Structure formats: C-alpha cells, structure tokens
XYZ file of C-alpha atoms in Angstrom:
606
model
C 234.990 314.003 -25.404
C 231.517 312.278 -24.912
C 228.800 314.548 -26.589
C 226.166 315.499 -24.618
C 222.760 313.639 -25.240
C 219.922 316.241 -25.938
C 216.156 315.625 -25.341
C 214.025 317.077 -27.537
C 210.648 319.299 -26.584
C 209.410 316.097 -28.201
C 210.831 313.952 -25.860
C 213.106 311.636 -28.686
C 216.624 311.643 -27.136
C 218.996 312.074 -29.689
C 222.460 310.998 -29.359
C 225.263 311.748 -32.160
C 226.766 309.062 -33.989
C 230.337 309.924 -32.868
C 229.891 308.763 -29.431
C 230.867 304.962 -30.581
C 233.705 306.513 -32.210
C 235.010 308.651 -29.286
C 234.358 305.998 -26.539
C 236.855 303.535 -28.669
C 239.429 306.449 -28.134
C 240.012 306.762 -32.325
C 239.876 310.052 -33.555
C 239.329 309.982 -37.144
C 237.496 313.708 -37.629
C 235.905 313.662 -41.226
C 238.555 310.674 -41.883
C 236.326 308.369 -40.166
C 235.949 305.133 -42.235
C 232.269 304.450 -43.196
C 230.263 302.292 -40.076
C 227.613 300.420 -42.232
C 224.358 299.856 -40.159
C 223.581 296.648 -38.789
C 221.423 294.118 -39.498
C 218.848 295.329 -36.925
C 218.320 298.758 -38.369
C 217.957 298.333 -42.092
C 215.114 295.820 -40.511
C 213.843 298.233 -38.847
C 212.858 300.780 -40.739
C 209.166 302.199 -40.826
C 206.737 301.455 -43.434
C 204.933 304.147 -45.401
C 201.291 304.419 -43.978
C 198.834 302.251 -45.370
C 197.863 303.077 -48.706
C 200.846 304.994 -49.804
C 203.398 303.416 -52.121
C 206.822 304.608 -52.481
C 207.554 306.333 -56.061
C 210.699 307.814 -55.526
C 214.254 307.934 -54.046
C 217.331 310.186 -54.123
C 220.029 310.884 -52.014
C 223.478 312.264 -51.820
C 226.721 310.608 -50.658
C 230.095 311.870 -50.265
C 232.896 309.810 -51.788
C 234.253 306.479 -50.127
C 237.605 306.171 -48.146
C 240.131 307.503 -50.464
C 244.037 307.502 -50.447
C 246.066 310.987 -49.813
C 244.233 313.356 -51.811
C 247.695 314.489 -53.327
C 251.473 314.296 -52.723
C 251.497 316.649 -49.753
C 251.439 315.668 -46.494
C 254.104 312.931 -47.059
C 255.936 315.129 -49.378
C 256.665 317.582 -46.315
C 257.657 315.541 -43.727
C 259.673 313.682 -46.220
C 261.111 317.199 -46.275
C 261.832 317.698 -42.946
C 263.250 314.032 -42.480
C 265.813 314.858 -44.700
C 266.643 317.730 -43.032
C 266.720 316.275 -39.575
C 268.792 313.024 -41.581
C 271.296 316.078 -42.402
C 271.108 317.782 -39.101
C 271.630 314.748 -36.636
C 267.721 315.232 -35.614
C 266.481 312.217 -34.972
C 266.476 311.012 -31.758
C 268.328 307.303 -32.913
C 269.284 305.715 -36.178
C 266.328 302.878 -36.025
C 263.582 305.542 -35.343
C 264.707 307.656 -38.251
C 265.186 304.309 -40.417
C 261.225 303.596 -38.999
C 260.088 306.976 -39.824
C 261.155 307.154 -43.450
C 260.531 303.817 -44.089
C 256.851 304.617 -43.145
C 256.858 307.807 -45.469
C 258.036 306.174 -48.220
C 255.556 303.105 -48.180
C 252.798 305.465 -47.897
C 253.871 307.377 -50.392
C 254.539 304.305 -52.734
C 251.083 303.094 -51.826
C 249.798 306.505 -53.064
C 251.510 305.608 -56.024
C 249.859 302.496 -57.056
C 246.615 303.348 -56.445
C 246.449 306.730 -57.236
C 246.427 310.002 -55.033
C 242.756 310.962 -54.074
C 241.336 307.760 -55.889
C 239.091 305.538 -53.657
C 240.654 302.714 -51.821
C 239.529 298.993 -51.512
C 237.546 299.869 -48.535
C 235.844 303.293 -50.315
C 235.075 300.597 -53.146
C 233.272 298.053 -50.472
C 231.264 301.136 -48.807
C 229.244 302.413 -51.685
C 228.717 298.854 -53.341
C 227.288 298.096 -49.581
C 225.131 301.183 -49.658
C 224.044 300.423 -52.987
C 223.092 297.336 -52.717
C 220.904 297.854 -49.598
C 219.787 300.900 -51.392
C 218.111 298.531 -53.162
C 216.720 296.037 -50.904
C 215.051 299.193 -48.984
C 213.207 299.828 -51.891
C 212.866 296.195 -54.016
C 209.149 296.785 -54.990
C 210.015 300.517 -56.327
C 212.571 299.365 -58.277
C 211.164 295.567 -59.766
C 208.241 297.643 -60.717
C 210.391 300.467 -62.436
C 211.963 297.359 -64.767
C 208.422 296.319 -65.740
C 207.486 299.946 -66.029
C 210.172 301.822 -67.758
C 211.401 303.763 -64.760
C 214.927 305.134 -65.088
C 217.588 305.465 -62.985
C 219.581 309.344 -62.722
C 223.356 309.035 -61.674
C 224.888 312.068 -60.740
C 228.801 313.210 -59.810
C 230.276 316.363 -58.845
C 232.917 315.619 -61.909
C 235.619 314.625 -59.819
C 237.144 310.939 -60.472
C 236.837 310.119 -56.816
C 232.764 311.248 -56.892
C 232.431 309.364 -60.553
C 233.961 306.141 -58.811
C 232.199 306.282 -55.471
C 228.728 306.165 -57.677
C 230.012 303.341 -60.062
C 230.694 301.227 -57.306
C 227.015 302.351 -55.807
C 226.325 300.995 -59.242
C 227.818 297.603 -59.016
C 226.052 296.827 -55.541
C 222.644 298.012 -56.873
C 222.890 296.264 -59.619
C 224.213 292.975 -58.516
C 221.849 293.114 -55.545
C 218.878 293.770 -58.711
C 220.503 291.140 -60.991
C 220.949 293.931 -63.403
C 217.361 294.885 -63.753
C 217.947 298.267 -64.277
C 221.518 298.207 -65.281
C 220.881 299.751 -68.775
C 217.692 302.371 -67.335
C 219.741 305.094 -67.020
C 219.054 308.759 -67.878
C 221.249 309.671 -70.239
C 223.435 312.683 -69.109
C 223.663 316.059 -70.269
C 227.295 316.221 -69.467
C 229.136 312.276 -69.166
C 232.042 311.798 -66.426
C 233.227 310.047 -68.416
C 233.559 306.816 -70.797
C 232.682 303.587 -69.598
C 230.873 303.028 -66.351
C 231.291 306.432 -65.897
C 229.447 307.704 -69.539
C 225.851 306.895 -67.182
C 227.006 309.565 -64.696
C 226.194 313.542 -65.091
C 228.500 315.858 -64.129
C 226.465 318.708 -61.884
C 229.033 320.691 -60.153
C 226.637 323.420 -59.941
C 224.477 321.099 -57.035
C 227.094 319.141 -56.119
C 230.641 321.095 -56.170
C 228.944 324.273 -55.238
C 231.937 325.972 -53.034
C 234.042 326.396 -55.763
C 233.838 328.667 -59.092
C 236.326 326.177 -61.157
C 234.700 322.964 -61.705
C 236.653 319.574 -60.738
C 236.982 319.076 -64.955
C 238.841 322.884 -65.319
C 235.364 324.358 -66.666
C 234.177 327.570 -64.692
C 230.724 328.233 -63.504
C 228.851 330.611 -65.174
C 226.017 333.345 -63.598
C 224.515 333.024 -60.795
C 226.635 329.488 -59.953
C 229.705 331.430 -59.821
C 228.647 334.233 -58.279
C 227.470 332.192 -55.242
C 230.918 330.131 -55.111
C 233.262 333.201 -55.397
C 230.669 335.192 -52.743
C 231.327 332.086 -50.725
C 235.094 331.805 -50.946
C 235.454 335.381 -50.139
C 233.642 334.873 -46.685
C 235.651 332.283 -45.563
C 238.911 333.681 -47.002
C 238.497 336.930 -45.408
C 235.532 336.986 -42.267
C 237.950 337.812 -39.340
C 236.030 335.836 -36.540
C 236.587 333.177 -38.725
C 240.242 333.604 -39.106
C 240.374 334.525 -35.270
C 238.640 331.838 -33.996
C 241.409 329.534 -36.095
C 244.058 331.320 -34.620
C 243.367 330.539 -31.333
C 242.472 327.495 -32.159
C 246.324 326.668 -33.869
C 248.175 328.912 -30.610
C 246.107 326.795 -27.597
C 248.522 325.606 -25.629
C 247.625 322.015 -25.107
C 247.648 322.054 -28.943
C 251.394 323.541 -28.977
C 252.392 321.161 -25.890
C 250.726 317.934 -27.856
C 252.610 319.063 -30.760
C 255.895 318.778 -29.649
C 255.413 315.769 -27.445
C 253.978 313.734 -30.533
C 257.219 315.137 -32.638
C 259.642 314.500 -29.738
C 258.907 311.075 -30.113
C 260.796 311.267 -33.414
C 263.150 313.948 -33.509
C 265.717 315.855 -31.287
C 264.535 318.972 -29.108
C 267.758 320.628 -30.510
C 266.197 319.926 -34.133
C 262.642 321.184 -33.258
C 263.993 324.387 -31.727
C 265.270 325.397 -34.937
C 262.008 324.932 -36.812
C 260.018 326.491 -33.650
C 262.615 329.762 -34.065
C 261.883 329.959 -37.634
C 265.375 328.359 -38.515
C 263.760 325.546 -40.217
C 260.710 325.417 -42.969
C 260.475 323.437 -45.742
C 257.643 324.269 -49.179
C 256.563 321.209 -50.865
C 258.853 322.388 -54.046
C 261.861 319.868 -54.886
C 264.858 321.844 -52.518
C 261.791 322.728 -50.284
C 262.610 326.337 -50.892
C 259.728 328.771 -51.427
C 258.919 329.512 -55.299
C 260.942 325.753 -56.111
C 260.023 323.764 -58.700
C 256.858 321.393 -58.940
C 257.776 318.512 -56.157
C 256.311 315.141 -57.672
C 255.716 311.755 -55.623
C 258.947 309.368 -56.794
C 257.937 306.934 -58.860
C 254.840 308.848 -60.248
C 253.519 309.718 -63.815
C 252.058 313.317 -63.420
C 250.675 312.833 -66.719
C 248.271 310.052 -65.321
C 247.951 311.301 -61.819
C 248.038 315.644 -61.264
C 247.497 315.152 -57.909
C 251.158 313.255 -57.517
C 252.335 316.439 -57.673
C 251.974 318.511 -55.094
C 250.640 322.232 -54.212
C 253.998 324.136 -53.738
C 252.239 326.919 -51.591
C 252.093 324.044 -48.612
C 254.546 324.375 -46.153
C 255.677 323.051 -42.759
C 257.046 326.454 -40.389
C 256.022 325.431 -37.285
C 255.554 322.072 -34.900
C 251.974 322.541 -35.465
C 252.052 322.187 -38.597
C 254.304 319.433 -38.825
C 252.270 317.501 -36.198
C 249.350 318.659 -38.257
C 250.779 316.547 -41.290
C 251.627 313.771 -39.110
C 248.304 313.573 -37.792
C 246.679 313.714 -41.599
C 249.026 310.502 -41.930
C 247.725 308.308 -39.490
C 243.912 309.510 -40.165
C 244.200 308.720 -43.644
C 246.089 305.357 -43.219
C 242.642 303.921 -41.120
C 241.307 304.318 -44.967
C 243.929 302.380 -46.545
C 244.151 299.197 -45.376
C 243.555 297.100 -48.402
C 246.882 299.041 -49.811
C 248.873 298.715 -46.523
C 250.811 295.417 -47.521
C 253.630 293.894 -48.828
C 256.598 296.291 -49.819
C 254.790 299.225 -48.876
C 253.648 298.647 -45.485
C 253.132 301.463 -42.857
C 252.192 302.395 -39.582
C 251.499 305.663 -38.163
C 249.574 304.154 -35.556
C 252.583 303.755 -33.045
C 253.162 307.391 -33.287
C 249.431 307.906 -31.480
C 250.068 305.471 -28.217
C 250.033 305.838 -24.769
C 249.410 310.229 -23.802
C 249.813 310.845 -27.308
C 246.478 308.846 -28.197
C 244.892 311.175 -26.092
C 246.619 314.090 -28.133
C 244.958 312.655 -31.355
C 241.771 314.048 -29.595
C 243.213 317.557 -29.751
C 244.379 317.330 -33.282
C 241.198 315.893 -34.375
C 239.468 318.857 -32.545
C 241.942 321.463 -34.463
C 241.064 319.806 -37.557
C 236.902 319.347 -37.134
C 237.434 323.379 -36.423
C 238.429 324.235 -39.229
C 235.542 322.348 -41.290
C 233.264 323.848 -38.359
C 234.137 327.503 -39.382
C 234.560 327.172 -43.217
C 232.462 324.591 -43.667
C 230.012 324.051 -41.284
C 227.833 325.555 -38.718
C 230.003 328.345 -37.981
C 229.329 331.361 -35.764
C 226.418 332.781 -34.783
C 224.919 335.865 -36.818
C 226.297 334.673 -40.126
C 224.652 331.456 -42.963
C 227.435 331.897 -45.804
C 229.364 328.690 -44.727
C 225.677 326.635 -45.335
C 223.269 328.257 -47.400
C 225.751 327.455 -49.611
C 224.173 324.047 -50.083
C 220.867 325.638 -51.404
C 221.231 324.989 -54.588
C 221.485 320.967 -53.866
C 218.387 320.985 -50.905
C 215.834 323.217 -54.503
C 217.453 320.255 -56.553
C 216.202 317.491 -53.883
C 212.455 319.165 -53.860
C 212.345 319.841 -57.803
C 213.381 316.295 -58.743
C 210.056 315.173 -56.562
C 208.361 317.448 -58.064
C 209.042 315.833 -61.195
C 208.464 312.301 -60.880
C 205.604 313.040 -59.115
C 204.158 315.172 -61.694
C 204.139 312.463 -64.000
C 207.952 311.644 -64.826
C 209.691 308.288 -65.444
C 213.061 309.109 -63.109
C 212.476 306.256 -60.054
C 215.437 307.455 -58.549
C 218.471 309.873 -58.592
C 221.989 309.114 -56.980
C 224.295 311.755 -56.422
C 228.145 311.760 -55.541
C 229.953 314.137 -53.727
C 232.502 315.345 -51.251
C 232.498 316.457 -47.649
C 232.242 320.045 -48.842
C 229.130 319.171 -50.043
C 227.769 317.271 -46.862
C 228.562 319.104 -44.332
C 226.720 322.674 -45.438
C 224.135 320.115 -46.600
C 223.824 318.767 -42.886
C 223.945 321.875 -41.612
C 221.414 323.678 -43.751
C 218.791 320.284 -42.587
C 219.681 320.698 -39.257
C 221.199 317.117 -39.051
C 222.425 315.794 -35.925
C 225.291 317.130 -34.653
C 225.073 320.184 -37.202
C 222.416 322.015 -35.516
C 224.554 324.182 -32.986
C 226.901 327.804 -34.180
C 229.432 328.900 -31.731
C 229.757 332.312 -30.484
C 230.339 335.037 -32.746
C 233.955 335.405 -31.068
C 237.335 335.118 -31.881
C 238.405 333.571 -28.486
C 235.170 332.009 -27.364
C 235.801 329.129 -29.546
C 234.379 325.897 -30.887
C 235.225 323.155 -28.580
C 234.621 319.623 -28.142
C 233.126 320.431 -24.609
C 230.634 323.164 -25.953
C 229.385 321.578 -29.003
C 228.237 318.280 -30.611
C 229.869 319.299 -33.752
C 232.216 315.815 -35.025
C 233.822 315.438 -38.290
C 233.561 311.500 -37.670
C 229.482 311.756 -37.706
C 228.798 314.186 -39.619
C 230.573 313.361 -42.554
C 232.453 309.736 -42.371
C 233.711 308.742 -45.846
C 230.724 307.807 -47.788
C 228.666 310.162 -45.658
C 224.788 309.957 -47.061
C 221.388 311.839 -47.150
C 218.814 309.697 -48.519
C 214.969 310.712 -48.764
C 211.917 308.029 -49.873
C 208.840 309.622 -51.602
C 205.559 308.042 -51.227
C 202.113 308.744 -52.486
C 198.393 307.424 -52.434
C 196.020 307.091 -55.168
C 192.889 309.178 -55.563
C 191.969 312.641 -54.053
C 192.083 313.738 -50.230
C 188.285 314.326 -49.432
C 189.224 316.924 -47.610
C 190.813 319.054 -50.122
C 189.600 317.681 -53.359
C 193.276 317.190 -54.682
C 195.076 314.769 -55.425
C 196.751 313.493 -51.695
C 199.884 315.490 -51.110
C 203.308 312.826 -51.267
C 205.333 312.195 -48.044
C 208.899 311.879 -47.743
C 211.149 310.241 -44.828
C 215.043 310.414 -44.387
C 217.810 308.404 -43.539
C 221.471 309.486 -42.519
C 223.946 307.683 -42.952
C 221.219 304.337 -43.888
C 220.025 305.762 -40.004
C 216.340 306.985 -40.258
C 215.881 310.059 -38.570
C 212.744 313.180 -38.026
C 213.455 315.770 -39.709
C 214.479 319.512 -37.912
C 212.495 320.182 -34.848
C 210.169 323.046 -36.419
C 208.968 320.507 -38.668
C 205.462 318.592 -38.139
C 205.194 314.663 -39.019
C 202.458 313.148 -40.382
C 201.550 311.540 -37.043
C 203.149 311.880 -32.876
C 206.672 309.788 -33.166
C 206.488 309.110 -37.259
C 209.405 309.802 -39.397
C 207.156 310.756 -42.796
C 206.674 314.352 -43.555
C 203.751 315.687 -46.045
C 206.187 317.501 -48.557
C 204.452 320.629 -48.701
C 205.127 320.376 -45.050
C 209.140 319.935 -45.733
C 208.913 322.399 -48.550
C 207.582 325.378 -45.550
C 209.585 323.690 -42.758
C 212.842 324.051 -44.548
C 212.473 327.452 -45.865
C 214.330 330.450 -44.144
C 211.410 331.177 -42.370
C 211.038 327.407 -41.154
C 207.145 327.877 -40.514
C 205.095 324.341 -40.267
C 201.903 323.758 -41.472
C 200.752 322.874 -38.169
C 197.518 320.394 -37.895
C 198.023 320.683 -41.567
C 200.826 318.520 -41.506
C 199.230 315.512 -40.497
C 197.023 313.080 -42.156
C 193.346 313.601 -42.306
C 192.560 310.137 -43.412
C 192.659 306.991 -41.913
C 196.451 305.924 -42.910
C 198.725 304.939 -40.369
C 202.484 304.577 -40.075
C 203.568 301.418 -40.062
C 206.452 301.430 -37.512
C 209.246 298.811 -37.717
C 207.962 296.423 -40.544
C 211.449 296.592 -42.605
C 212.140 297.128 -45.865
C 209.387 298.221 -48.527
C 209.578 294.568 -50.690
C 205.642 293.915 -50.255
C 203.367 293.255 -53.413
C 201.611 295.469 -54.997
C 201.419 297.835 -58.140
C 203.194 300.709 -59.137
C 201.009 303.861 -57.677
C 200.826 306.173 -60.360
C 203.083 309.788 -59.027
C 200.502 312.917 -59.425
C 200.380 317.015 -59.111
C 201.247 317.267 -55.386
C 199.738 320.841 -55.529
C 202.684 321.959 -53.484
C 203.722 325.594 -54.237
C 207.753 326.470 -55.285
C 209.898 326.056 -52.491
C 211.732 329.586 -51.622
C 215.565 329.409 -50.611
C 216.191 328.694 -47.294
C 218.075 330.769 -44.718
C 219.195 328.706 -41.800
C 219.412 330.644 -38.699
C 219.948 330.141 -35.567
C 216.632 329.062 -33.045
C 216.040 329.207 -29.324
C 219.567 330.807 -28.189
C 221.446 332.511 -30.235
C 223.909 330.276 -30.909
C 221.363 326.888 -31.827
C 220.422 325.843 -35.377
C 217.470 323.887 -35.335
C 218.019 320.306 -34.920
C 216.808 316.720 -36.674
C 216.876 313.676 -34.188
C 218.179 310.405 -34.464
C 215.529 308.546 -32.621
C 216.115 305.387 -29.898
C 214.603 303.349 -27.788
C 214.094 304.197 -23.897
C 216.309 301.620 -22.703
C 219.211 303.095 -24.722
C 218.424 306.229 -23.835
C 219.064 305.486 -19.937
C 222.216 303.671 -20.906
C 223.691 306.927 -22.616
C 222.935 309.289 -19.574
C 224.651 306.827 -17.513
C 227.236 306.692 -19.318
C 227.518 310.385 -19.480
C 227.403 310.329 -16.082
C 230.260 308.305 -15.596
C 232.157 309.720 -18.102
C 234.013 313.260 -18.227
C 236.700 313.957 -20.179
C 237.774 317.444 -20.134
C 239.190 319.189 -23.578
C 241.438 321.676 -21.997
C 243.273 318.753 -19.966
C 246.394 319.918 -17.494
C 249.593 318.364 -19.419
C 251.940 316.876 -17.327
C-alpha cells in the first residue's frame, strides 16, 4: 500500500519514507535495513541563521541490523519440520531437504555471530552515521578538541545498543582522525570494558518500557513505576487486545497463511495443526513445560539468547507463517553472514502471490508495534508518553551545555521500543495518526501512514543541532534564546505542526518555543517564536564546516519544560504531525503516482 501524501495547512507536502520501500514490493516492517541518505541531502542541509553558531548535538539511534534476537523463530519451525519429517508432511523430499537446510544455516549463522548481536551491515550503518555525524558538524567538533569539549556516549545496557554506539564511535572518530577519541565523559555506570567502558548505561531514558534493566538490575521509584504502569496497559487494555485479534483472525491473513505454508508442507499435515492436533513449545520434545531448547552448536554460557523462551509456541498456521515471515525479514539484515556453509534463502518462499502476502504479514506485524508501541487508539497516551523521560533528557542536556557546560555532544543507543513512542510523542512522520478506539475498526495499511519500515528501520535516528548567538536580544535584554533543528533518519525535517519556526519555511525552532510546543498542552509562542533581529536562515548551504570561533553557550532564560501529553489534534483520531519537507516538482510526481497507483489491503484471494 502507497501512503497517502498529506499537505500541510502550511502547504509543505510531506510524504513518508516507506513509500520507496513499498513501491519496490519488499516488506521489511521495523526489519527494514537502514537507507543512508544520499549525497544530495547531507549537502543540503540548512545553515543556522547568520550569527548563530552551533554549540551542541545529541541524538538517539536505535541499534543497527542485528541477527535473530534469540533461538526462537528457527527453533520452532525446526520443530514443526521434524514433525512434518515424521508425519510424511512435506509436500516432496527436495523441498523438505531445502527447507531444513535453510533452518539450519540460519540457525548456524546465528551461531557464529551471536543471537541479537549486530551484523556486518548493523556495523557499516552506525560507523556511516557517525562519521557524517561528524562532517555535519566539523567546526563544532575541531573547536571542541582545541577547547576541551567532551563527548557523552550513552546505551540502553544492552550489548546490541553498546555495539551500535561503538561502531558510531569508530566512524566519528576515523572521519575526526581521532580528535576527540579520548574526550569522553566518563560514565556513571560503564557498559562495559573496552570500547564499551566510554558508554553509560541509562536504561531509565533509554530502556524505559521495561522495569528489569537489559544488565538484570531493576528500576527503582518513579522509573519503575512508569515501566510496570506501562506494561500493565498493554498487557491488559482490551481494545488493544481486540484490535490484535482481529487483526490475527482476518481472513486474507488466515488464507495468506496457508498458501505461503502450502508451499512447503502437505494440506493433510496443516489440518492437523489448524485442528489443534499439532503444536510444538520451543522446549527440547516441544512439549509445554520441556526443558530449556538451546541453538545446536551453541555455548549458553557466552550467548543467553541461544537459548530460547520456552513460553513461544507455534498452534496455529498463523503463527507458523508468522515465524516464517520473521525469517525472511531478518535474513535482508544478514547478508554479510549468509555465505559459505551456512547459506540461506527465505526469499523463494515470498515469490510470485505470496510476495504480495508479505504485505499482509508485514501489516499484522507493524500492528502490533502500532498498538503496544506506537500511536495506538484514540482516547488513550500510555503506549507514548512513555518516552517522556528521554524527550526532559533531550531539553535538560541543552540546558546544560548551554548554561555553561563542556558536553559538545551526547550519543545515545537504543532499540525500536525506544523510537517508536519517541516518534510518536514528536509527532514524526508517519507517527502522527491513532486509530479508532475500536476493537474491529482496525489499523490498516489503507487508513493510516503508520510503517514499521520508516518509522523505525534498523539504526532508526533522532538527531537535534543547538545553535546560539553572542550578546543580548535588544529586545528582551537577555541573552538571545538558542535554536534547535532536527533530522530523522540524517532527513531534516519541521518540527510538529503546532510548532512556530523561527522564520515562513525554516527548519530552526527558538527552544523555548520547542520547550511550549512539545508540552501536553502544545501551545506556541506565536510571533514570539520568530526572530526579532536581522538573522536569516541560510537555506541549502551544506554542512556547518565554515570558520569561525567557538560561540560561548549562555542562560537561555527558558523556563522547565513540563511533561508532555500527546493527544490527539484536529479529528479525533490525528496526533499532530512533523513534515518531511520537498521540493514542488517532487511533490507533483508523488500525487501522480498516487494517482496511478491503488493497491487495496483487503484484496479478493483467488
């Protein structure tokens, strides 16, 4: 499904990033490999207006492509393979020779590198994003080695997080030639030893949605009260488990699911498991309450995750597609490790109809992040205000450098639990719209821009520049207030609609403007907002690597930003949104191609 292009009361069209993605017919959801930007963009990128010098950067990134998180999907088809191997199920003696062959190299793949542990190409990402993170802001950072200015690296405590930022590290650095290599902060609480001894581990803003940290600590106070108030929504709200339901019983979605398994096995062996004959735990004999089932070959000593979660289970041809599906998503992440003895492809299981079925698993699977993760339903902001602790962290470490500290930058690491309340607590694009507060009025492709292949790819990002100006505003007698512009996913975008620039069409934002705009009451400053001196954005000049001298950071004056409330805007059912801005010309390319394109969810099988 093409997303629908949405013009702003602003008049920026906005399109969503997954439209590429979708028009290529690959259906990734929140597996989507990381699309760096091109050239062309990081060129383009606005200046701050003249006289202001940026000070300050942060951002937060979810990990890079990673393997199988753990031995689970592969451990329950392996399951079911044997059974069918037992039962005469598969359909011929070379496709069930194919299909465990395939399991088995995947799994052995797993192995080696190490389940939930980035991959070669989660390795390339962040050193890519690091590097340019640099290049964006060369003059911040050369000054910050002449200066003292110190770098803050920051991970949720999970290996996957730690490695995603030491590889962010290696591209930054090698793109710096190790200026600030050894300007760290030091942390409060290390990863780890190593590279990893420069990161701190702050589950607290960055692993907020659960009350067991990824290291086996617990959150204290207020930390875990939020996390165990938040697991209890989405465990228990009823629309939420409703809307899932239907979701999991749509018919398309039961038809696709046996079509892509009857590719593979006999109908006489899938009626058993559809008549509740057949189910197989992920415990050694696949028996509920079985022992621990480990990946062959693995050390769980080394690896916990080789083992795998015995609750899992396949009892239906939904979930067994389900698991299928999670194969060949996850393989488009692996393809440094897809060679020599343990070589796979799940790709040929998703050709002809069933590559358009992929579109229907991917939708079954973005729901679920939608609901429990996401935007969600109308009438409710559990599943994002979640994030709130991470969006006071963003403001406070502003406030901070530019109250006179020597942090030049802070770079966090996280997972797509973290990024996609994040995105929808901004009101980023494509996380700016709730569905109906319904159980059978559903979250659909066709209704909503929603996409777990734009909103958070692997190595997903949020990344704000701070700039300030020397000297006092003659207008208020204090010191000028700073300005801050974003980029998503290295895209530069406005910030939510209720917010005001600094100027018509600019992408920089007074903070005290952000700090109102992004409250729960989202109220702008108004004429307020803008500048009231003679500065000017400079549009489209490229990265900040001009000359100049370090602008000292100063007392913005801004009051304490209050905890935001996301809620809905316009209709009932619409968060506020942030744009992605482009050119006219693009603009009437995408309505003609949405013209000429319409691809309807709920398609008639044959």
């Amino acid at each position: 499904m093409v997303a629908a292009a949405t013009l702003l009361a602003g008049g920026i069209l906005t399109v969503p990033h997954a439209m590429a993605l979708e028009a290529d017919g690959q259906y990734y959801s929140s597996k989507q490999p990381y699309v760096a930007p091109s050239e062309a963009t990081t060129a383009s990128y606005s200046q701050a207006p003249e006289g202001y010098e940026t000070v300050y950067t942060e951002s937060m990134a979810r990990h890079g492509s990673r393997g199988l998180s753990s031995y689970k999907y592969d451990a329950l088809l392996m399951k079911m393979a044997e059974a069918a191997e037992a039962d005469n199920g598969f359909k011929s003696d070379a496709i069930k020779s194919e299909f465990m062959k395939n399991l088995k190299a995947i799994t052995a793949a797993n192995v080696e590198n190490g389940y939930g542990m980035l991959t070669g190409q989660g390795a390339d990402q962040h050193q890519g994003i690091g590097a340019r993170a640099y290049e964006r802001n060369k003059t911040l950072f050369d000054n910050a080695a002449k200066d003292g200015g110190k770098i803050a690296y920051q991970s949720s405590g999970e290996a996957r997080a730690t490695e995603s930022g030491e590889n962010f590290a290696r591209g930054f650095n090698a793109a710096s030639n190790n200026k600030l290599a050894n300007s760290t902060v030091t942390p409060a609480d290390p990863a780890g030893t190593g590279e990893a001894a420069a990161f701190d581990k702050t589950p607290n803003t960055l692993y907020f949605h659960k009350s067991e940290n990824p290291d086996g600590t617990e959150k204290t106070g207020e930390a875990k009260q939020r996390a165990d108030d938040y697991q209890n929504f989405v465990e228990n709200d009823a629309i939420i488990a409703g809307a899932e339901q239907t979701i999991a019983e749509n018919e398309d979605v039961k038809t696709a699911s046996h079509d892509l398994l009857s590719q593979i096995f006999t109908d006489d062996f899938l009626a058993k498991l559809a008549d509740g004959t057949y189910a197989w735990y992920n415990t050694v004999d696949g028996t509920k309450g079985g022992e621990a089932n480990c990946a062959p070959g693995a050390d769980p000593s080394k690896d916990a995750d080789a083992c795998g979660a015995a609750k899992k289970k396949i009892a239906s041809e939904y979930d067994a597609a389900m698991d299928l599906y999670n194969l060949y998503i996850i393989a488009a992440d692996m393809e440094n490790e897809n060679t020599g003895s343990h070589t796979f492809d799940f790709n040929q299981y998703f050709q002809g109809e069933q590559a358009d079925d992929a579109k229907l698993f991917a939708w079954a699977l973005d729901a679920e992040d939608f609901y429990e993760k996401g935007p969600s339903y109308a009438g409710q902001d559990e599943t994002y205000t979640i994030a709130q602790p991470l969006l006071d962290d963003f403001f406070s470490s502003i406030d901070e450098r530019v109250n006179g500290g020597s942090t030049v930058a802070t770079f966090r690491f996280a997972h797509a639990e973290t990024m996609m309340p994040f995105a929808a607590l901004l009101g980023l694009p494509g996380s700016t719209q709730q569905a109906a507060a319904s159980t059978t009025d559903v979250y659909t492709y066709a209704n909503n821009e929603w996409r777990g292949e734009s909103v958070t790819p692997m190595a997903a990002n949020v990344q704000w520049d701070v700039a300030v100006k020397s000297g006092n505003d003659p207008k208020t007698g204090r010191a000028y207030t700073p300005l801050v512009r974003m980029l998503y996913n290295e895209q530069e975008i406005a910030f939510r609609s209720e917010c005001t620039p600094i100027a018509d069409g600019s992408t920089w934002y007074k903070l005290t403007e952000l700090k109102s705009c992004l409250a729960s009451d989202h109220q702008t400053l108004g004429d307020d907002a803008h500048l009231t001196d003679d500065s000017t954005t400079q549009p489209g000049t490229g990265p900040n690597t001009g000359e100049g001298t370090s602008t000292t950071p100063n007392n913005n004056g801004a009051g304490t930003h209050q905890p935001s409330n996301t809620q809905a805007n316009g209709t009932e059912n619409e968060l506020s949104r942030t744009g992605v801005a482009v050119t006219g010309v693009a603009g009437i390319m995408m309505l003609l191609a949405l013209a000429g394109i319409s691809l309807n969810l709920w398609k008639v099988r044959r």
